[in-house]
Amino acid sequence: MVNLFFSLFLLLFLTTPVFADIELAPKGKPPMRLSDVYHLQGLPYVALDDVLDAVSLRGHWDSVKHVYRIRTARGWAELSPGRKNLKIGAKFYPLQEKPKFIDGRLRVSENFILSQLSLLINRSIYYRNLNPVIAQYNADESTLDRLFSFLLHKKNIVRGQRLRGVAIDVGHGGLDTGVLAADGYKEKQATLDIARRLSKTLKMNLGIPVFLSRNDDYELTPKQRLEPVTHEEVDAWLLLHAEGGFSTTAQGVVLFVRSPQANRLAEGPDASRQLADELLASFQQADIPVVGILSSPLIPLGRGSLPTVLLELGYLTNPTDLQRLRSAGGQQQLAQAIYQGLENFSLNRKKN
Ligand SMILES: [Zn+2]
């Protein structure tokens, strides 16, 4: 089951790391490319250290005064996360946004770079946001849509390239047990065991990095759950779950992909559907019952072009599925089938 997970997911919208690069320099100087950029409600926030680096200024955090001090030709300048102004010498300059600590680094907004940075270096600056596409997503799209476009809209999907890396969201964890079988066996245990086996098989056979949202039994923050897809080399995202039915007869793997509406932003063929097709075929080859592929506007599937499939790996309420989900042999069979589907997807991508 995924409903609790979805609502937690929504919490994440405001601060997420993204693959949005900017270029920055004093005008006439070769620009520096900065990639540790966070978006907050569509506005890029860049680490102040990186910004100063790009314009050859030096600064430091004064933990006593709780301000960031910058040495400039016009005297010491000060910025503080609590203040909506830039102080240079005795003068104050209003800011549109306060500097913010995000992910442990003090960051300034794009507006600071465009409006106040030149004050610090006494000359105009060159600035370019290399991912303006994000901003182009029409404004009436909810923050949710923009977030997912971001996260799941990989900036450089290289057609015809083999998979470079895989992200796996391991369903539930900690107090969030997921579905329980009649004897108390927990969905969170099945997703973790299968994710570990899949990760090992992928690394051993394809030699590519695999990023798990969790690698033990603990609860995840919404941010931690999404962290695996932030890795540049991730070319496919699998969300592992198992479900329960009202009767013991319901059984089989169910694959979920984004609905066509959610996919209208993506370029080219529907890569998620291609991945799901490969997974379906490999489950069938492994004689694992599959219900089919359902396209659904399920929130975690989001929008964009990153090949993404949510796998409900069977019913904990069905004795046969339960045995496959909890036994070492059954888990390895499931992991092997998923691996085979990914490998075929990778190979067929290469041919495109
Ligand atoms: Zn679940």
Short mmCIF file of C-alpha atoms and ligand atoms in Angstrom, two decimals:
data_model
loop_
_atom_site.label_atom_id
_atom_site.label_comp_id
_atom_site.label_asym_id
_atom_site.label_seq_id
_atom_site.Cartn_x
_atom_site.Cartn_y
_atom_site.Cartn_z
CA MET A 1 0.00 0.00 0.00
CA VAL A 2 1.31 3.42 -0.81
CA ASN A 3 -1.16 6.11 0.52
CA LEU A 4 0.86 7.14 3.69
CA PHE A 5 3.96 7.30 1.54
CA PHE A 6 2.25 9.67 -0.96
CA SER A 7 1.25 12.20 1.66
CA LEU A 8 4.80 12.21 3.11
CA PHE A 9 6.05 12.63 -0.39
CA LEU A 10 4.11 15.86 -0.79
CA LEU A 11 6.05 17.37 2.14
CA LEU A 12 9.18 17.24 0.12
CA PHE A 13 8.22 19.81 -2.49
CA LEU A 14 9.94 22.83 -1.11
CA THR A 15 13.56 21.94 -0.82
CA THR A 16 15.00 19.31 -3.19
CA PRO A 17 18.13 19.04 -4.75
CA VAL A 18 17.95 19.15 -8.47
CA PHE A 19 20.07 18.88 -11.52
CA ALA A 20 20.02 22.59 -12.38
CA ASP A 21 23.32 24.17 -13.29
CA ILE A 22 24.16 27.84 -13.48
CA GLU A 23 27.12 29.75 -14.92
CA LEU A 24 28.53 32.76 -13.09
CA ALA A 25 31.48 35.18 -13.37
CA PRO A 26 32.40 38.87 -13.29
CA LYS A 27 31.53 40.14 -16.78
CA GLY A 28 34.32 39.40 -19.23
CA LYS A 29 35.79 36.61 -17.13
CA PRO A 30 35.41 32.92 -18.00
CA PRO A 31 32.27 31.67 -16.23
CA MET A 32 32.30 29.08 -13.46
CA ARG A 33 29.68 26.32 -13.64
CA LEU A 34 27.88 25.69 -10.35
CA SER A 35 25.72 22.61 -10.01
CA ASP A 36 24.86 22.40 -6.34
CA VAL A 37 21.66 24.35 -6.93
CA TYR A 38 18.46 23.96 -4.96
CA HIS A 39 15.09 25.20 -6.10
CA LEU A 40 12.65 26.73 -3.72
CA GLN A 41 9.24 27.40 -5.25
CA GLY A 42 10.84 27.57 -8.67
CA LEU A 43 13.65 29.95 -7.61
CA PRO A 44 17.26 28.73 -7.77
CA TYR A 45 19.27 28.98 -4.52
CA VAL A 46 23.04 28.71 -4.79
CA ALA A 47 25.56 28.18 -1.99
CA LEU A 48 27.08 31.54 -1.04
CA ASP A 49 30.58 30.03 -0.87
CA ASP A 50 30.24 28.91 -4.49
CA VAL A 51 28.89 32.29 -5.60
CA LEU A 52 31.79 34.14 -3.95
CA ASP A 53 34.24 31.66 -5.43
CA ALA A 54 32.93 32.42 -8.91
CA VAL A 55 33.59 36.14 -8.44
CA SER A 56 36.87 35.68 -6.53
CA LEU A 57 35.64 36.95 -3.19
CA ARG A 58 36.25 35.36 0.18
CA GLY A 59 33.91 35.12 3.16
CA HIS A 60 33.26 33.19 6.32
CA TRP A 61 30.46 32.31 8.70
CA ASP A 62 30.66 34.17 12.00
CA SER A 63 28.88 31.78 14.37
CA VAL A 64 28.99 34.30 17.22
CA LYS A 65 27.29 37.12 15.36
CA HIS A 66 25.34 34.60 13.26
CA VAL A 67 26.23 36.44 10.09
CA TYR A 68 28.20 35.64 6.99
CA ARG A 69 31.02 38.17 6.53
CA ILE A 70 32.48 38.93 3.11
CA ARG A 71 35.63 40.92 2.50
CA THR A 72 34.98 43.41 -0.34
CA ALA A 73 36.78 46.41 -1.78
CA ARG A 74 34.11 48.53 -0.09
CA GLY A 75 34.68 47.08 3.37
CA TRP A 76 33.13 44.14 5.15
CA ALA A 77 29.73 43.02 3.87
CA GLU A 78 27.31 40.97 5.96
CA LEU A 79 24.46 38.61 5.14
CA SER A 80 22.32 36.80 7.65
CA PRO A 81 19.65 34.08 7.25
CA GLY A 82 17.50 36.16 9.57
CA ARG A 83 17.75 39.41 7.69
CA LYS A 84 16.29 40.57 4.39
CA ASN A 85 19.14 42.95 3.66
CA LEU A 86 22.79 43.10 2.66
CA LYS A 87 25.00 45.29 4.82
CA ILE A 88 28.07 46.79 3.19
CA GLY A 89 30.07 48.99 5.52
CA ALA A 90 27.37 51.06 7.24
CA LYS A 91 24.90 50.85 4.35
CA PHE A 92 21.95 48.44 4.07
CA TYR A 93 20.58 47.11 0.75
CA PRO A 94 17.16 45.36 0.76
CA LEU A 95 16.95 41.79 -0.55
CA GLN A 96 13.99 40.11 -2.26
CA GLU A 97 14.62 36.86 -0.36
CA LYS A 98 16.50 36.14 2.86
CA PRO A 99 19.58 33.91 2.53
CA LYS A 100 18.68 30.37 3.66
CA PHE A 101 20.47 27.38 5.08
CA ILE A 102 19.57 24.44 2.89
CA ASP A 103 21.32 21.10 3.27
CA GLY A 104 23.86 22.62 5.64
CA ARG A 105 24.99 25.43 3.34
CA LEU A 106 24.01 29.09 3.43
CA ARG A 107 22.42 29.86 0.06
CA VAL A 108 21.38 33.01 -1.74
CA SER A 109 18.65 33.29 -4.34
CA GLU A 110 19.01 33.95 -8.05
CA ASN A 111 17.66 37.46 -7.36
CA PHE A 112 20.59 38.18 -5.05
CA ILE A 113 22.99 37.10 -7.80
CA LEU A 114 21.20 39.25 -10.37
CA SER A 115 20.71 42.35 -8.19
CA GLN A 116 23.13 42.59 -5.28
CA LEU A 117 26.22 40.57 -6.23
CA SER A 118 27.53 43.31 -8.51
CA LEU A 119 27.54 45.65 -5.47
CA LEU A 120 30.08 43.38 -3.79
CA ILE A 121 32.51 43.37 -6.72
CA ASN A 122 31.85 46.85 -8.07
CA ARG A 123 31.30 45.55 -11.59
CA SER A 124 28.54 43.80 -13.49
CA ILE A 125 28.28 40.05 -13.58
CA TYR A 126 27.62 37.34 -16.14
CA TYR A 127 24.94 34.88 -15.02
CA ARG A 128 23.14 32.08 -16.87
CA ASN A 129 20.65 29.55 -15.60
CA LEU A 130 21.38 26.45 -17.73
CA ASN A 131 18.07 24.84 -16.90
CA PRO A 132 15.52 27.53 -17.64
CA VAL A 133 13.22 24.75 -18.89
CA ILE A 134 12.17 24.16 -15.34
CA ALA A 135 10.90 27.68 -15.10
CA GLN A 136 9.10 27.30 -18.41
CA TYR A 137 6.74 24.66 -17.09
CA ASN A 138 3.58 26.70 -17.17
CA ALA A 139 3.04 28.62 -13.97
CA ASP A 140 -0.43 27.30 -13.33
CA GLU A 141 1.06 23.83 -12.87
CA SER A 142 1.05 23.07 -9.17
CA THR A 143 4.22 23.05 -7.20
CA LEU A 144 3.82 19.30 -7.17
CA ASP A 145 3.97 19.16 -10.96
CA ARG A 146 6.99 21.39 -11.06
CA LEU A 147 8.72 19.32 -8.41
CA PHE A 148 8.14 16.13 -10.28
CA SER A 149 9.12 17.70 -13.58
CA PHE A 150 12.30 18.64 -11.94
CA LEU A 151 13.16 15.50 -10.24
CA LEU A 152 12.08 13.14 -12.87
CA HIS A 153 13.04 15.21 -15.89
CA LYS A 154 16.58 14.07 -16.28
CA LYS A 155 18.47 16.81 -18.01
CA ASN A 156 20.59 14.69 -20.23
CA ILE A 157 18.92 11.47 -21.09
CA VAL A 158 21.31 10.04 -23.61
CA ARG A 159 19.27 8.07 -26.15
CA GLY A 160 20.77 4.74 -27.07
CA GLN A 161 23.05 4.65 -24.03
CA ARG A 162 23.09 1.67 -21.67
CA LEU A 163 21.77 2.16 -18.15
CA ARG A 164 24.36 4.09 -16.13
CA GLY A 165 22.73 3.61 -12.74
CA VAL A 166 19.51 2.56 -11.03
CA ALA A 167 17.59 4.11 -8.11
CA ILE A 168 15.40 1.88 -5.95
CA ASP A 169 12.87 3.18 -3.49
CA VAL A 170 12.49 0.49 -0.81
CA GLY A 171 8.83 0.76 0.29
CA HIS A 172 8.03 1.70 3.89
CA GLY A 173 10.45 1.12 6.79
CA GLY A 174 10.69 1.48 10.58
CA LEU A 175 7.29 2.16 12.19
CA ASP A 176 5.77 2.28 8.72
CA THR A 177 5.41 -1.49 8.25
CA GLY A 178 3.31 -1.45 5.07
CA VAL A 179 0.92 -4.35 4.62
CA LEU A 180 0.96 -7.19 7.17
CA ALA A 181 0.43 -10.84 6.30
CA ALA A 182 -1.95 -12.88 8.45
CA ASP A 183 0.97 -14.11 10.56
CA GLY A 184 2.46 -10.66 10.92
CA TYR A 185 5.08 -10.84 8.15
CA LYS A 186 5.71 -7.25 7.06
CA GLU A 187 5.75 -5.69 3.60
CA LYS A 188 8.74 -3.53 4.67
CA GLN A 189 10.83 -6.69 5.20
CA ALA A 190 10.01 -8.12 1.77
CA THR A 191 10.82 -4.85 -0.03
CA LEU A 192 14.16 -4.55 1.78
CA ASP A 193 15.24 -8.15 1.18
CA ILE A 194 14.32 -8.03 -2.50
CA ALA A 195 15.96 -4.62 -2.98
CA ARG A 196 19.20 -5.91 -1.47
CA ARG A 197 19.21 -8.98 -3.73
CA LEU A 198 18.40 -6.87 -6.80
CA SER A 199 21.13 -4.37 -5.97
CA LYS A 200 23.69 -7.14 -5.62
CA THR A 201 22.63 -8.79 -8.90
CA LEU A 202 22.76 -5.48 -10.79
CA LYS A 203 26.18 -4.55 -9.43
CA MET A 204 27.60 -8.00 -10.10
CA ASN A 205 26.22 -8.32 -13.63
CA LEU A 206 26.05 -4.80 -15.00
CA GLY A 207 28.68 -3.20 -12.77
CA ILE A 208 26.55 -0.07 -12.41
CA PRO A 209 25.82 1.92 -9.23
CA VAL A 210 22.54 1.17 -7.46
CA PHE A 211 21.08 3.70 -5.02
CA LEU A 212 18.66 2.40 -2.38
CA SER A 213 16.41 4.81 -0.44
CA ARG A 214 17.13 2.68 2.64
CA ASN A 215 19.40 -0.29 3.30
CA ASP A 216 18.05 -1.28 6.69
CA ASP A 217 14.85 -1.17 8.69
CA TYR A 218 14.29 2.50 9.49
CA GLU A 219 11.75 5.17 8.69
CA LEU A 220 12.58 7.60 5.90
CA THR A 221 11.96 11.30 5.61
CA PRO A 222 10.37 12.35 2.32
CA LYS A 223 13.72 13.83 1.31
CA GLN A 224 15.61 10.61 2.03
CA ARG A 225 13.10 8.67 -0.02
CA LEU A 226 13.84 10.81 -3.04
CA GLU A 227 17.56 11.08 -2.53
CA PRO A 228 18.42 8.11 -4.82
CA VAL A 229 17.01 9.84 -7.94
CA THR A 230 19.18 12.88 -7.39
CA HIS A 231 22.25 11.03 -8.60
CA GLU A 232 23.18 12.18 -12.07
CA GLU A 233 23.83 8.71 -13.43
CA VAL A 234 20.42 7.32 -12.43
CA ASP A 235 18.62 6.24 -15.60
CA ALA A 236 15.79 4.21 -14.11
CA TRP A 237 13.75 4.38 -10.91
CA LEU A 238 11.94 1.43 -9.36
CA LEU A 239 9.60 1.74 -6.38
CA LEU A 240 9.21 -1.61 -4.60
CA HIS A 241 6.04 -2.52 -2.71
CA ALA A 242 3.80 -5.48 -2.02
CA GLU A 243 0.11 -5.36 -1.35
CA GLY A 244 -2.80 -7.05 0.31
CA GLY A 245 -6.25 -7.98 -0.98
CA PHE A 246 -9.60 -8.48 0.67
CA SER A 247 -9.55 -12.12 -0.39
CA THR A 248 -6.75 -14.65 -0.46
CA THR A 249 -7.32 -15.30 -4.14
CA ALA A 250 -5.94 -12.02 -5.45
CA GLN A 251 -2.38 -12.63 -6.57
CA GLY A 252 0.38 -11.58 -8.95
CA VAL A 253 2.71 -8.71 -9.67
CA VAL A 254 1.17 -5.38 -10.67
CA LEU A 255 3.25 -2.76 -12.50
CA PHE A 256 2.32 0.92 -12.34
CA VAL A 257 3.51 3.61 -14.78
CA ARG A 258 2.62 7.28 -15.10
CA SER A 259 -0.60 8.13 -16.80
CA PRO A 260 -0.30 9.57 -20.34
CA GLN A 261 -1.41 12.98 -18.95
CA ALA A 262 1.48 12.97 -16.51
CA ASN A 263 3.77 11.99 -19.36
CA ARG A 264 2.85 14.64 -21.86
CA LEU A 265 5.86 16.70 -20.85
CA ALA A 266 8.32 13.93 -21.60
CA GLU A 267 10.12 13.86 -24.93
CA GLY A 268 10.24 10.82 -27.21
CA PRO A 269 8.79 7.35 -26.61
CA ASP A 270 7.37 6.60 -23.16
CA ALA A 271 10.47 5.12 -21.55
CA SER A 272 8.56 4.09 -18.41
CA ARG A 273 6.16 2.02 -20.50
CA GLN A 274 9.13 0.43 -22.30
CA LEU A 275 10.70 -0.47 -18.97
CA ALA A 276 7.41 -1.87 -17.65
CA ASP A 277 7.00 -3.94 -20.82
CA GLU A 278 10.47 -5.44 -20.32
CA LEU A 279 9.72 -6.21 -16.66
CA LEU A 280 6.39 -7.80 -17.56
CA ALA A 281 8.06 -10.03 -20.15
CA SER A 282 10.79 -11.15 -17.75
CA PHE A 283 8.29 -11.94 -14.96
CA GLN A 284 6.35 -14.05 -17.46
CA GLN A 285 9.54 -15.79 -18.57
CA ALA A 286 10.26 -16.58 -14.92
CA ASP A 287 6.74 -18.02 -14.51
CA ILE A 288 5.84 -15.39 -11.95
CA PRO A 289 2.15 -14.44 -12.26
CA VAL A 290 1.70 -10.84 -13.45
CA VAL A 291 -1.62 -8.99 -13.36
CA GLY A 292 -0.41 -6.42 -15.89
CA ILE A 293 0.71 -2.84 -16.40
CA LEU A 294 -1.58 -0.12 -15.13
CA SER A 295 -1.06 3.53 -15.89
CA SER A 296 -2.12 5.64 -12.99
CA PRO A 297 -1.70 9.23 -11.84
CA LEU A 298 -0.19 7.82 -8.65
CA ILE A 299 1.60 10.77 -7.08
CA PRO A 300 5.03 9.20 -6.51
CA LEU A 301 5.28 8.33 -10.18
CA GLY A 302 5.25 12.08 -10.84
CA ARG A 303 5.93 13.58 -14.24
CA GLY A 304 8.80 13.84 -16.62
CA SER A 305 10.97 11.45 -18.53
CA LEU A 306 12.91 9.37 -16.03
CA PRO A 307 11.89 5.75 -16.68
CA THR A 308 9.90 4.97 -13.52
CA VAL A 309 7.92 1.87 -12.53
CA LEU A 310 6.19 1.13 -9.23
CA LEU A 311 6.14 -2.63 -8.63
CA GLU A 312 3.59 -4.27 -6.35
CA LEU A 313 5.48 -7.56 -6.11
CA GLY A 314 2.61 -9.73 -4.98
CA TYR A 315 -0.12 -10.10 -2.36
CA LEU A 316 0.84 -10.80 1.22
CA THR A 317 -2.71 -12.11 1.59
CA ASN A 318 -2.16 -14.85 -1.04
CA PRO A 319 -0.32 -17.96 0.22
CA THR A 320 1.69 -18.54 -2.98
CA ASP A 321 2.67 -14.90 -3.36
CA LEU A 322 3.51 -14.70 0.34
CA GLN A 323 5.84 -17.68 0.06
CA ARG A 324 7.58 -16.04 -2.91
CA LEU A 325 7.82 -12.68 -1.10
CA ARG A 326 9.28 -14.07 2.14
CA SER A 327 11.43 -17.06 1.17
CA ALA A 328 15.06 -16.68 0.10
CA GLY A 329 14.40 -18.63 -3.10
CA GLY A 330 11.27 -16.66 -3.94
CA GLN A 331 12.92 -13.30 -3.25
CA GLN A 332 15.88 -14.27 -5.46
CA GLN A 333 13.46 -15.32 -8.21
CA LEU A 334 11.73 -11.91 -8.05
CA ALA A 335 15.04 -10.02 -7.92
CA GLN A 336 16.41 -12.02 -10.85
CA ALA A 337 13.30 -11.31 -12.96
CA ILE A 338 13.51 -7.57 -12.20
CA TYR A 339 17.22 -7.63 -13.03
CA GLN A 340 16.50 -9.39 -16.34
CA GLY A 341 13.87 -6.81 -17.21
CA LEU A 342 16.30 -3.97 -16.49
CA GLU A 343 19.05 -5.59 -18.50
CA ASN A 344 16.76 -6.10 -21.49
CA PHE A 345 15.59 -2.51 -21.17
CA SER A 346 19.22 -1.39 -21.12
CA LEU A 347 20.12 -3.51 -24.15
CA ASN A 348 17.09 -2.38 -26.15
CA ARG A 349 17.77 1.26 -25.24
CA LYS A 350 21.21 0.76 -26.71
CA LYS A 351 19.63 -0.32 -30.01
CA ASN A 352 17.35 2.78 -30.26
ZN ZN B 1 3.58 -0.43 0.04
#
